[in-house]
Short mmCIF file of C-alpha atoms and ligand atoms in Angstrom, two decimals:
data_model
loop_
_atom_site.label_atom_id
_atom_site.label_comp_id
_atom_site.label_asym_id
_atom_site.label_seq_id
_atom_site.Cartn_x
_atom_site.Cartn_y
_atom_site.Cartn_z
CA UNK A 1 47.15 -7.31 44.88
CA UNK A 2 50.44 -6.52 46.08
CA UNK A 3 52.44 -6.67 42.47
CA UNK A 4 52.35 -7.78 38.96
CA UNK A 5 53.26 -11.34 40.21
CA UNK A 6 50.09 -11.36 42.19
CA UNK A 7 48.28 -10.29 39.09
CA UNK A 8 49.79 -12.51 36.49
CA UNK A 9 48.78 -15.32 38.80
CA UNK A 10 44.91 -14.09 38.95
CA UNK A 11 44.86 -13.82 35.53
CA UNK A 12 46.42 -17.47 35.01
CA UNK A 13 43.80 -18.60 37.59
CA UNK A 14 40.71 -17.21 35.53
CA UNK A 15 42.06 -18.25 32.12
CA UNK A 16 42.82 -14.78 31.29
CA UNK A 17 46.70 -15.25 30.27
CA UNK A 18 48.46 -16.92 27.67
CA UNK A 19 52.31 -17.45 27.84
CA UNK A 20 53.84 -17.60 24.25
CA UNK A 21 57.30 -19.12 24.73
CA UNK A 22 58.28 -18.86 20.90
CA UNK A 23 60.95 -16.45 20.63
CA UNK A 24 59.15 -13.08 19.36
CA UNK A 25 60.65 -9.58 17.95
CA UNK A 26 59.55 -6.63 20.39
CA UNK A 27 60.69 -4.80 16.51
CA UNK A 28 57.19 -4.49 15.45
CA UNK A 29 56.23 -8.36 15.37
CA UNK A 30 54.71 -8.23 18.94
CA UNK A 31 52.75 -5.24 17.68
CA UNK A 32 50.99 -7.28 15.22
CA UNK A 33 50.23 -10.31 17.34
CA UNK A 34 49.01 -7.95 20.18
CA UNK A 35 47.10 -6.10 17.69
CA UNK A 36 45.02 -9.13 16.41
CA UNK A 37 44.53 -10.52 19.58
CA UNK A 38 43.03 -6.98 21.33
CA UNK A 39 40.90 -7.21 18.44
CA UNK A 40 39.75 -10.35 19.04
CA UNK A 41 39.07 -9.86 22.96
CA UNK A 42 41.86 -12.01 23.78
CA UNK A 43 43.68 -13.07 26.58
CA UNK A 44 46.62 -11.24 28.20
CA UNK A 45 50.16 -12.24 26.49
CA UNK A 46 52.95 -13.29 28.58
CA UNK A 47 56.12 -13.33 25.74
CA UNK A 48 58.84 -15.22 27.22
CA UNK A 49 61.25 -15.09 24.70
CA UNK A 50 60.98 -11.56 23.26
CA UNK A 51 65.14 -11.49 22.33
CA UNK A 52 65.77 -10.50 26.33
CA UNK A 53 66.33 -12.05 29.48
CA UNK A 54 63.21 -10.34 30.47
CA UNK A 55 59.74 -11.61 29.57
CA UNK A 56 57.24 -8.82 28.11
CA UNK A 57 53.54 -8.48 29.66
CA UNK A 58 51.03 -7.29 27.30
CA UNK A 59 46.86 -6.69 27.04
CA UNK A 60 46.54 -7.21 30.53
CA UNK A 61 43.99 -4.41 30.55
CA UNK A 62 42.09 -5.72 26.91
CA UNK A 63 38.95 -6.31 28.05
CA UNK A 64 36.03 -5.09 30.63
CA UNK A 65 36.22 -8.48 32.62
CA UNK A 66 40.11 -7.97 32.99
CA UNK A 67 39.52 -4.50 34.13
CA UNK A 68 36.97 -5.53 36.69
CA UNK A 69 39.28 -8.30 38.16
CA UNK A 70 42.22 -5.87 38.13
CA UNK A 71 40.08 -3.55 40.60
CA UNK A 72 38.39 -6.69 42.14
CA UNK A 73 34.88 -5.02 41.09
CA UNK A 74 31.38 -6.27 39.89
CA UNK A 75 31.96 -3.25 37.37
CA UNK A 76 33.65 -0.18 36.50
CA UNK A 77 30.86 1.70 37.87
CA UNK A 78 31.13 0.03 41.18
CA UNK A 79 34.64 1.42 41.36
CA UNK A 80 33.45 4.77 40.55
CA UNK A 81 30.63 4.53 43.35
CA UNK A 82 33.49 3.86 46.04
CA UNK A 83 34.88 6.81 45.14
CA UNK A 84 31.58 8.55 45.03
CA UNK A 85 30.61 7.30 48.47
CA UNK A 86 33.89 9.28 50.07
CA UNK A 87 33.23 12.10 48.33
CA UNK A 88 29.78 12.36 49.40
CA UNK A 89 30.12 11.43 52.77
CA UNK A 90 27.83 13.39 55.35
CA UNK A 91 28.19 13.74 58.87
CA UNK A 92 26.63 10.43 60.29
CA UNK A 93 23.21 10.16 62.05
CA UNK A 94 22.92 7.19 64.27
CA UNK A 95 25.24 4.21 65.26
CA UNK A 96 24.85 1.89 61.89
CA UNK A 97 25.70 5.12 59.98
CA UNK A 98 28.56 5.88 62.49
CA UNK A 99 30.41 2.64 61.73
CA UNK A 100 30.24 2.90 58.18
CA UNK A 101 31.44 6.22 58.41
CA UNK A 102 34.35 4.85 60.14
CA UNK A 103 34.86 2.13 57.64
CA UNK A 104 35.00 4.94 55.16
CA UNK A 105 37.53 6.81 56.72
CA UNK A 106 39.39 3.75 57.44
CA UNK A 107 39.52 3.44 53.49
CA UNK A 108 40.86 7.20 53.36
CA UNK A 109 43.27 6.34 55.82
CA UNK A 110 44.56 3.41 53.64
CA UNK A 111 44.74 5.45 51.00
CA UNK A 112 48.29 7.21 52.20
CA UNK A 113 51.21 5.63 51.02
CA UNK A 114 53.94 3.85 53.55
CA UNK A 115 57.42 4.01 53.31
CA UNK A 116 59.11 0.81 54.04
CA UNK A 117 62.59 -0.12 54.83
CA UNK A 118 63.12 -2.70 51.43
CA UNK A 119 61.54 -3.29 48.67
CA UNK A 120 61.98 -6.17 45.88
CA UNK A 121 62.40 -3.75 43.03
CA UNK A 122 65.53 -3.29 44.40
CA UNK A 123 66.92 -7.06 44.12
CA UNK A 124 69.52 -5.82 41.65
CA UNK A 125 71.03 -2.30 41.20
CA UNK A 126 72.81 -0.85 38.15
CA UNK A 127 73.98 2.61 38.45
CA UNK A 128 76.13 4.89 36.23
CA UNK A 129 77.86 2.82 33.15
CA UNK A 130 75.95 -0.26 34.33
CA UNK A 131 72.56 1.30 33.25
CA UNK A 132 71.40 -0.54 30.56
CA UNK A 133 68.36 -0.18 28.46
CA UNK A 134 69.44 -2.49 26.27
CA UNK A 135 68.30 -5.32 28.71
CA UNK A 136 64.90 -5.04 28.44
CA UNK A 137 62.50 -6.08 25.23
CA UNK A 138 61.37 -2.42 24.53
CA UNK A 139 58.90 -2.68 21.94
CA UNK A 140 59.42 -0.86 18.78
CA UNK A 141 55.68 -0.33 18.22
CA UNK A 142 55.10 0.81 14.50
CA UNK A 143 57.03 0.99 11.12
CA UNK A 144 57.57 4.71 11.29
CA UNK A 145 58.46 4.65 14.79
CA UNK A 146 62.30 5.89 14.94
CA UNK A 147 63.20 3.96 18.12
CA UNK A 148 61.70 1.78 20.87
CA UNK A 149 59.21 3.22 23.05
CA UNK A 150 58.74 2.35 26.97
CA UNK A 151 54.69 2.65 26.69
CA UNK A 152 53.64 1.82 30.07
CA UNK A 153 55.40 3.62 32.78
CA UNK A 154 54.61 5.20 35.83
CA UNK A 155 56.84 8.52 35.88
CA UNK A 156 57.03 9.92 39.72
CA UNK A 157 57.93 13.67 39.71
CA UNK A 158 57.84 16.33 42.75
CA UNK A 159 56.86 19.62 42.71
CA UNK A 160 59.36 21.73 44.27
CA UNK A 161 56.94 24.27 45.91
CA UNK A 162 54.63 22.28 47.92
CA UNK A 163 56.61 18.84 47.50
CA UNK A 164 53.48 17.23 46.34
CA UNK A 165 54.04 13.67 44.42
CA UNK A 166 52.92 13.53 40.91
CA UNK A 167 52.79 10.26 39.08
CA UNK A 168 51.72 10.04 35.41
CA UNK A 169 51.97 7.93 32.37
CA UNK A 170 54.20 9.59 29.80
CA UNK A 171 55.79 7.42 27.11
CA UNK A 172 59.68 7.10 26.73
CA UNK A 173 61.64 7.11 23.75
CA UNK A 174 64.61 5.15 23.73
CA UNK A 175 67.87 7.19 22.71
CA UNK A 176 70.80 5.03 24.03
CA UNK A 177 71.23 2.73 26.61
CA UNK A 178 71.21 5.01 29.21
CA UNK A 179 68.71 7.73 28.16
CA UNK A 180 65.15 8.50 26.92
CA UNK A 181 63.10 11.36 25.94
CA UNK A 182 60.01 12.22 28.20
CA UNK A 183 57.03 13.08 26.27
CA UNK A 184 54.81 15.16 28.71
CA UNK A 185 52.45 16.74 27.06
CA UNK A 186 51.66 20.49 27.43
CA UNK A 187 48.88 20.25 29.62
CA UNK A 188 50.17 17.37 32.07
CA UNK A 189 51.60 17.91 35.73
CA UNK A 190 54.67 16.33 35.24
CA UNK A 191 55.26 18.91 32.91
CA UNK A 192 54.29 21.47 35.29
CA UNK A 193 56.66 20.02 37.90
CA UNK A 194 59.48 19.99 35.86
CA UNK A 195 58.78 23.65 34.62
CA UNK A 196 58.21 24.71 38.46
CA UNK A 197 61.78 23.20 39.29
CA UNK A 198 63.25 25.69 36.70
CA UNK A 199 63.81 22.77 34.15
CA UNK A 200 66.15 20.47 36.29
CA UNK A 201 64.28 18.05 37.67
CA UNK A 202 65.00 14.46 39.19
CA UNK A 203 62.59 11.29 38.50
CA UNK A 204 61.72 7.94 38.60
CA UNK A 205 60.06 5.50 36.57
CA UNK A 206 58.32 2.49 37.97
CA UNK A 207 57.72 -0.59 35.18
CA UNK A 208 55.44 -3.74 36.64
CA UNK A 209 53.17 -2.51 39.17
CA UNK A 210 49.73 -4.10 40.41
CA UNK A 211 47.44 -3.12 37.79
CA UNK A 212 45.68 -0.41 39.85
CA UNK A 213 48.52 1.52 40.55
CA UNK A 214 49.74 1.37 36.95
CA UNK A 215 45.98 2.44 35.92
CA UNK A 216 46.36 5.49 38.62
CA UNK A 217 49.17 6.50 36.72
CA UNK A 218 47.03 7.42 33.72
CA UNK A 219 44.11 9.20 35.84
CA UNK A 220 43.47 12.51 34.91
CA UNK A 221 43.37 13.67 39.00
CA UNK A 222 44.01 17.51 40.04
CA UNK A 223 47.44 18.57 40.20
CA UNK A 224 48.00 18.37 44.22
CA UNK A 225 46.53 14.88 44.58
CA UNK A 226 48.82 12.20 44.85
CA UNK A 227 48.09 9.37 42.33
CA UNK A 228 49.33 6.93 44.76
CA UNK A 229 46.59 8.24 46.89
CA UNK A 230 43.99 7.01 44.30
CA UNK A 231 45.77 3.86 44.19
CA UNK A 232 45.83 2.84 47.81
CA UNK A 233 41.87 4.00 48.22
CA UNK A 234 41.25 1.58 45.26
CA UNK A 235 43.33 -1.29 46.16
CA UNK A 236 42.16 -0.89 49.95
CA UNK A 237 45.77 -0.85 50.83
CA UNK A 238 48.48 1.34 50.79
CA UNK A 239 50.94 1.53 48.41
CA UNK A 240 54.65 0.81 49.67
CA UNK A 241 57.39 3.03 48.84
CA UNK A 242 60.94 2.45 49.39
CA UNK A 243 63.68 5.35 48.91
CA UNK A 244 65.52 5.73 45.43
CA UNK A 245 69.23 5.00 45.19
CA UNK A 246 70.23 7.95 43.47
CA UNK A 247 67.52 10.30 43.51
CA UNK A 248 65.59 12.27 46.35
CA UNK A 249 62.34 10.46 45.79
CA UNK A 250 60.36 7.38 46.95
CA UNK A 251 59.76 4.44 44.31
CA UNK A 252 56.86 1.63 44.49
CA UNK A 253 58.67 -1.11 46.47
CA UNK A 254 57.15 -3.88 44.59
CA UNK A 255 57.85 -2.62 40.96
CA UNK A 256 59.38 -5.11 38.68
CA UNK A 257 61.87 -2.47 37.20
CA UNK A 258 62.61 1.47 38.68
CA UNK A 259 64.64 4.19 36.34
CA UNK A 260 65.66 6.85 38.52
CA UNK A 261 67.50 9.99 36.74
CA UNK A 262 67.20 13.61 35.62
CA UNK A 263 66.62 15.82 33.36
CA UNK A 264 69.24 18.56 32.98
CA UNK A 265 68.08 21.88 32.08
CA UNK A 266 67.75 23.16 28.95
CA UNK A 267 68.33 19.61 27.38
CA UNK A 268 65.87 18.78 24.73
CA UNK A 269 65.63 16.88 21.26
CA UNK A 270 63.55 16.01 18.90
CA UNK A 271 61.07 13.08 20.16
CA UNK A 272 58.79 11.25 17.71
CA UNK A 273 57.56 10.67 15.26
CA UNK A 274 55.35 7.84 17.16
CA UNK A 275 52.20 5.80 16.00
CA UNK A 276 49.86 7.02 19.10
CA UNK A 277 46.38 6.57 20.21
CA UNK A 278 45.17 9.24 17.82
CA UNK A 279 45.45 6.62 15.24
CA UNK A 280 48.28 8.99 13.14
CA UNK A 281 51.65 9.45 13.66
CA UNK A 282 52.09 12.12 16.06
CA UNK A 283 54.88 14.54 14.76
CA UNK A 284 58.72 14.73 16.11
CA UNK A 285 58.39 17.74 18.69
CA UNK A 286 61.27 18.75 21.22
CA UNK A 287 60.71 17.12 24.48
CA UNK A 288 63.30 16.77 27.36
CA UNK A 289 65.99 13.97 27.79
CA UNK A 290 66.05 11.38 30.78
CA UNK A 291 69.30 10.53 32.04
CA UNK A 292 68.89 7.22 33.99
CA UNK A 293 71.21 7.36 36.85
CA UNK A 294 70.04 4.16 38.10
CA UNK A 295 68.28 0.99 36.74
CA UNK A 296 66.88 -1.36 39.86
CA UNK A 297 64.99 -4.49 39.18
CA UNK A 298 63.80 -7.44 40.60
CA UNK A 299 66.26 -10.60 40.07
CA UNK A 300 63.82 -11.73 37.36
CA UNK A 301 61.67 -8.92 36.54
CA UNK A 302 59.11 -8.95 34.12
CA UNK A 303 58.54 -5.89 31.45
CA UNK A 304 55.29 -4.60 30.94
CA UNK A 305 54.18 -2.84 27.63
CA UNK A 306 50.80 -1.86 25.78
CA UNK A 307 50.47 -0.81 22.24
CA UNK A 308 48.36 2.41 21.18
CA UNK A 309 47.34 2.88 17.51
CA UNK A 310 44.03 3.28 15.70
CA UNK A 311 41.31 2.78 18.26
CA UNK A 312 40.40 0.56 19.57
CA UNK A 313 43.38 -0.74 21.24
CA UNK A 314 44.39 -2.09 24.59
CA UNK A 315 44.48 1.75 25.94
CA UNK A 316 40.32 1.45 25.52
CA UNK A 317 39.72 -0.04 28.69
CA UNK A 318 42.01 2.49 30.64
CA UNK A 319 40.29 5.25 29.18
CA UNK A 320 36.75 3.54 30.00
CA UNK A 321 37.89 2.85 33.86
CA UNK A 322 38.61 6.61 33.62
CA UNK A 323 35.20 7.49 32.40
CA UNK A 324 33.53 5.28 35.11
CA UNK A 325 35.74 5.82 38.01
CA UNK A 326 35.36 9.61 37.74
CA UNK A 327 31.53 10.21 37.12
CA UNK A 328 30.40 10.60 40.43
CA UNK A 329 33.50 13.35 41.17
CA UNK A 330 31.91 15.33 37.98
CA UNK A 331 28.73 14.81 39.26
CA UNK A 332 29.85 16.55 42.15
CA UNK A 333 30.29 19.80 40.22
CA UNK A 334 27.69 19.35 37.37
CA UNK A 335 25.14 17.40 39.66
CA UNK A 336 22.35 17.61 36.80
CA UNK A 337 24.91 15.17 34.59
CA UNK A 338 23.32 11.63 34.49
CA UNK A 339 25.73 9.84 32.78
CA UNK A 340 28.26 10.52 30.06
CA UNK A 341 30.44 8.28 27.30
CA UNK A 342 33.71 9.07 25.84
CA UNK A 343 33.38 7.08 22.40
CA UNK A 344 36.62 5.01 22.20
CA UNK A 345 36.70 5.68 18.38
CA UNK A 346 36.69 9.61 19.52
CA UNK A 347 40.19 8.84 21.07
CA UNK A 348 38.90 10.22 24.34
CA UNK A 349 39.16 13.84 23.43
CA UNK A 350 37.48 13.91 20.33
CA UNK A 351 34.08 13.34 21.62
CA UNK A 352 31.94 13.72 24.49
CA UNK A 353 28.26 12.19 24.88
CA UNK A 354 26.52 13.67 28.16
CA UNK A 355 22.74 13.00 29.33
CA UNK A 356 21.37 15.77 31.69
CA UNK A 357 18.20 16.16 33.97
CA UNK A 358 17.21 19.18 31.85
CA UNK A 359 15.53 21.79 33.88
CA UNK A 360 15.34 25.08 32.27
CA UNK A 361 16.19 26.82 29.20
CA UNK A 362 19.78 26.49 27.79
CA UNK A 363 20.78 24.15 30.16
CA UNK A 364 22.40 21.78 27.60
CA UNK A 365 24.81 24.83 26.80
CA UNK A 366 25.55 25.22 30.88
CA UNK A 367 26.32 21.81 30.81
CA UNK A 368 28.70 21.92 27.42
CA UNK A 369 30.17 25.04 29.00
CA UNK A 370 30.85 22.85 32.36
CA UNK A 371 33.00 20.20 30.41
CA UNK A 372 34.92 22.72 28.51
CA UNK A 373 35.89 23.97 32.20
CA UNK A 374 36.33 20.58 33.86
CA UNK A 375 40.13 19.04 34.22
CA UNK A 376 41.33 17.14 31.01
CA UNK A 377 37.91 17.25 29.69
CA UNK A 378 38.22 20.71 29.02
CA UNK A 379 40.11 19.63 25.97
CA UNK A 380 36.83 17.86 24.32
CA UNK A 381 36.40 18.93 20.78
CA UNK A 382 32.80 18.18 20.67
CA UNK A 383 30.12 17.48 23.43
CA UNK A 384 27.01 16.17 22.41
CA UNK A 385 24.09 16.61 25.00
CA UNK A 386 20.78 14.52 25.45
CA UNK A 387 18.19 13.99 27.65
CA UNK A 388 18.17 11.87 31.03
CA UNK A 389 16.41 9.00 29.23
CA UNK A 390 18.81 8.61 26.42
CA UNK A 391 21.50 5.60 27.12
CA UNK A 392 24.58 7.33 26.05
CA UNK A 393 26.10 4.42 25.54
CA UNK A 394 24.15 3.73 22.78
CA UNK A 395 25.30 5.37 19.71
CA UNK A 396 22.52 4.57 17.38
CA UNK A 397 19.97 5.99 20.01
CA UNK A 398 22.32 9.09 20.53
CA UNK A 399 22.38 9.37 17.02
CA UNK A 400 18.90 9.17 16.48
CA UNK A 401 18.38 12.32 18.64
CA UNK A 402 21.16 14.29 17.29
CA UNK A 403 19.27 14.17 13.82
CA UNK A 404 15.46 13.99 15.12
CA UNK A 405 16.00 16.78 17.78
CA UNK A 406 18.30 19.58 16.34
CA UNK A 407 17.50 22.57 14.33
CA UNK A 408 21.85 23.29 13.07
CA UNK A 409 21.00 26.79 12.99
CA UNK A 410 19.66 27.01 16.70
CA UNK A 411 21.09 24.07 18.70
CA UNK A 412 24.97 23.90 17.39
CA UNK A 413 27.23 26.05 19.48
CA UNK A 414 30.64 27.00 17.82
CA UNK A 415 33.26 28.14 20.15
CA UNK A 416 36.66 27.88 20.42
CA UNK A 417 39.22 26.94 23.34
CA UNK A 418 42.42 24.56 24.18
CA UNK A 419 42.60 21.33 22.50
CA UNK A 420 44.83 18.04 22.79
CA UNK A 421 48.16 18.31 22.55
CA UNK A 422 48.17 15.51 19.78
CA UNK A 423 45.20 16.66 17.73
CA UNK A 424 46.17 17.11 14.55
CA UNK A 425 42.95 18.61 12.84
CA UNK A 426 43.20 22.23 13.94
CA UNK A 427 44.94 25.18 12.34
CA UNK A 428 47.02 25.74 15.45
CA UNK A 429 48.44 23.15 17.66
CA UNK A 430 46.57 23.75 21.26
CA UNK A 431 44.11 25.83 20.14
CA UNK A 432 41.01 25.74 18.33
CA UNK A 433 37.44 25.11 17.41
CA UNK A 434 34.71 23.38 19.66
CA UNK A 435 31.34 22.09 18.69
CA UNK A 436 28.77 21.26 20.99
CA UNK A 437 25.23 19.53 19.98
CA UNK A 438 22.03 20.49 22.35
CA UNK A 439 20.05 17.37 21.08
CA UNK A 440 17.99 17.50 24.16
CA UNK A 441 13.77 18.04 23.45
CA UNK A 442 13.39 21.45 23.63
CA UNK A 443 10.49 23.48 24.98
CA UNK A 444 8.33 26.60 24.81
CA UNK A 445 10.38 28.08 27.08
CA UNK A 446 13.01 28.19 24.71
CA UNK A 447 11.16 29.64 22.18
CA UNK A 448 10.15 26.30 19.88
CA UNK A 449 6.60 25.61 18.98
CA UNK A 450 4.86 22.50 20.78
CA UNK A 451 7.55 20.00 20.78
CA UNK A 452 5.82 16.38 19.76
CA UNK A 453 5.50 13.47 21.98
CA UNK A 454 7.86 10.52 21.50
CA UNK A 455 6.13 7.15 20.54
CA UNK A 456 6.16 4.77 23.49
CA UNK A 457 3.93 1.54 23.75
CA UNK A 458 1.70 1.32 26.88
CA UNK A 459 2.69 -0.50 30.00
CA UNK A 460 -0.25 -3.01 29.85
CA UNK A 461 0.24 -3.95 26.49
CA UNK A 462 4.01 -4.63 27.21
CA UNK A 463 2.99 -6.54 30.41
CA UNK A 464 0.41 -8.70 28.12
CA UNK A 465 3.11 -9.63 25.41
CA UNK A 466 5.66 -10.45 28.41
CA UNK A 467 3.10 -12.72 29.79
CA UNK A 468 2.34 -14.47 26.32
CA UNK A 469 5.74 -14.54 24.56
CA UNK A 470 5.85 -18.43 25.02
CA UNK A 471 2.49 -18.64 23.40
CA UNK A 472 3.64 -17.22 19.88
CA UNK A 473 6.42 -19.78 19.56
CA UNK A 474 9.03 -17.02 19.07
CA UNK A 475 12.51 -17.21 20.05
CA UNK A 476 13.43 -15.16 23.44
CA UNK A 477 14.37 -11.75 22.46
CA UNK A 478 18.50 -11.65 23.76
CA UNK A 479 21.06 -8.80 23.31
CA UNK A 480 22.86 -11.04 20.70
CA UNK A 481 19.54 -11.77 18.35
CA UNK A 482 17.49 -9.25 18.82
CA UNK A 483 19.37 -6.73 20.51
CA UNK A 484 18.34 -2.85 21.46
CA UNK A 485 19.89 -1.96 18.49
CA UNK A 486 18.65 -4.85 16.37
CA UNK A 487 21.88 -5.49 15.71
CA UNK A 488 24.39 -8.23 17.06
CA UNK A 489 27.32 -6.96 19.21
CA UNK A 490 30.53 -8.47 17.91
CA UNK A 491 33.55 -8.34 20.38
CA UNK A 492 35.01 -5.54 18.35
CA UNK A 493 31.83 -3.47 17.93
CA UNK A 494 31.37 -4.12 21.78
CA UNK A 495 34.92 -2.42 22.53
CA UNK A 496 34.01 0.49 19.90
CA UNK A 497 30.80 1.25 21.95
CA UNK A 498 32.22 1.04 25.30
C1 FMN B 501 48.87 3.89 27.53
C2 FMN B 501 48.93 5.63 27.84
C3 FMN B 501 50.05 6.29 27.40
C4 FMN B 501 49.84 7.17 27.31
N1 FMN B 501 51.09 8.47 26.95
C5 FMN B 501 51.28 9.48 27.08
C6 FMN B 501 52.42 10.09 26.89
O1 FMN B 501 53.06 9.96 25.99
N2 FMN B 501 52.35 11.72 27.11
C7 FMN B 501 51.21 12.54 27.96
O2 FMN B 501 51.40 13.58 28.25
N3 FMN B 501 50.03 11.56 28.47
C8 FMN B 501 50.46 10.26 28.00
N4 FMN B 501 49.01 9.60 28.36
C9 FMN B 501 48.30 10.21 29.37
C10 FMN B 501 48.09 10.53 30.68
O3 FMN B 501 49.04 9.67 31.32
C11 FMN B 501 47.31 11.10 31.33
O4 FMN B 501 46.70 12.37 30.92
C12 FMN B 501 47.53 11.42 32.88
O5 FMN B 501 46.52 11.81 33.77
C13 FMN B 501 48.81 12.15 33.02
O6 FMN B 501 49.18 12.35 34.82
P1 FMN B 501 48.83 13.57 35.20
O7 FMN B 501 47.61 14.22 34.80
O8 FMN B 501 49.16 13.62 36.56
O9 FMN B 501 49.74 14.54 34.26
C14 FMN B 501 49.07 8.30 28.29
C15 FMN B 501 48.03 7.32 28.63
C16 FMN B 501 48.09 5.90 28.60
C17 FMN B 501 46.81 4.99 29.03
MN1 MN B 502 48.88 14.52 38.48
#
């Protein structure tokens, strides 16, 4: 998919998009409509009359099926495997392997962004006084938000030292027709670029991209890796870039809208409060002011938006995509990890459930500390470790082991470390307590008395009952009626789970 237009066309063909021609207000009304549709597992919405010339697209990422359509993959795990295959590349042996190896190398070559001379994103160019953010249907999301916020931007910066590009998704509170705040949090790469540039930095913000490139802006890559490379790799074709008009950066040629501009040294203001994905209003804090020097657009540009708030919301699926896509990369450093789950209700930084192939005493603690040392996962407040046979996505199963297998004195680790910028619970911002729960089976090597055997039916009897099921005159056990947890899975529960 080249751009947002291809994506909208695909969504429409797949019955995954509804057009709303009724006039709606981007001031709160769109939030309430979208919240109801997201929670019902409903379609993407293209609001054609959001009190603006420009339509507003929302809920493009709101279901697992749409995420898979976005990545053109049968499952999010399949997207992760594609990345894992390249990470685990070995020197090829034999012709077949060599050919496969070449295909993988080609996919790496395709991931490099490509510069082109013209781009649709510059059909309209407004500079200086012509810049007018009021042209866009920027949403005011929640009642206590002081202003409208751009919520789905891809913010492009360059680290002045190595010259590497970064793309991050950082919300932008509108200040006036030509300026916004830039809410890059303490641990984020865009902020690091700004600090490295000694406080004055040029930036460009792309709005309205193909879904893979938009997702990539939210991906927690190591700082020196360009998110546009990940986008090109996952798309299987390079992201095309054009030179920006007023700053020394390149911008996605097919974007709907681009805002170019600059942050001047020491120009800060109080950003927020904002009804955030934590489910609370994050309080006002100082953030830099982004002065827009140029606004370029397609002639009939579509403005993309997302609402975050008390989970589950649309962003749950961006988070789940990251969870799945990064599993193989995490296994590269911590190979004993079998699987992990970041519950949506845990707002992603509050809880990690991880299953491991336990091989030695204290192994669960080793993995807790690995997670607390791993990229953005390091900000996790709680880590629950279970054995490899436990399904980390089945929270009732996990709860069973957390209560059954844990001696709180022995198996709970309390420690301290860095916490998410937005976590309101710790006494100090940014740093505080962490909890690890070792819910694995313990062995004599860990000093426990003999661990009992878990109850499992024998294979012969299971096969016998499988064979005879029809004879009993009982309904076929389906996930809906008699699922693993003995409970139905409504759309909402499924979203809360994964
Ligand atoms: C919808 C959405 C909104 C986000 N808003 C912010 C934000 O305002 N500030 C921030 O620092 N991170 C925000 N994030 C998370 C970052 O995009 C994410 O941490 C990303 O990895 C940042 O890029 P970086 O690692 O290159 O800094 C948001 C993520 C999503 C999905
Ligand atoms: Mn980055």
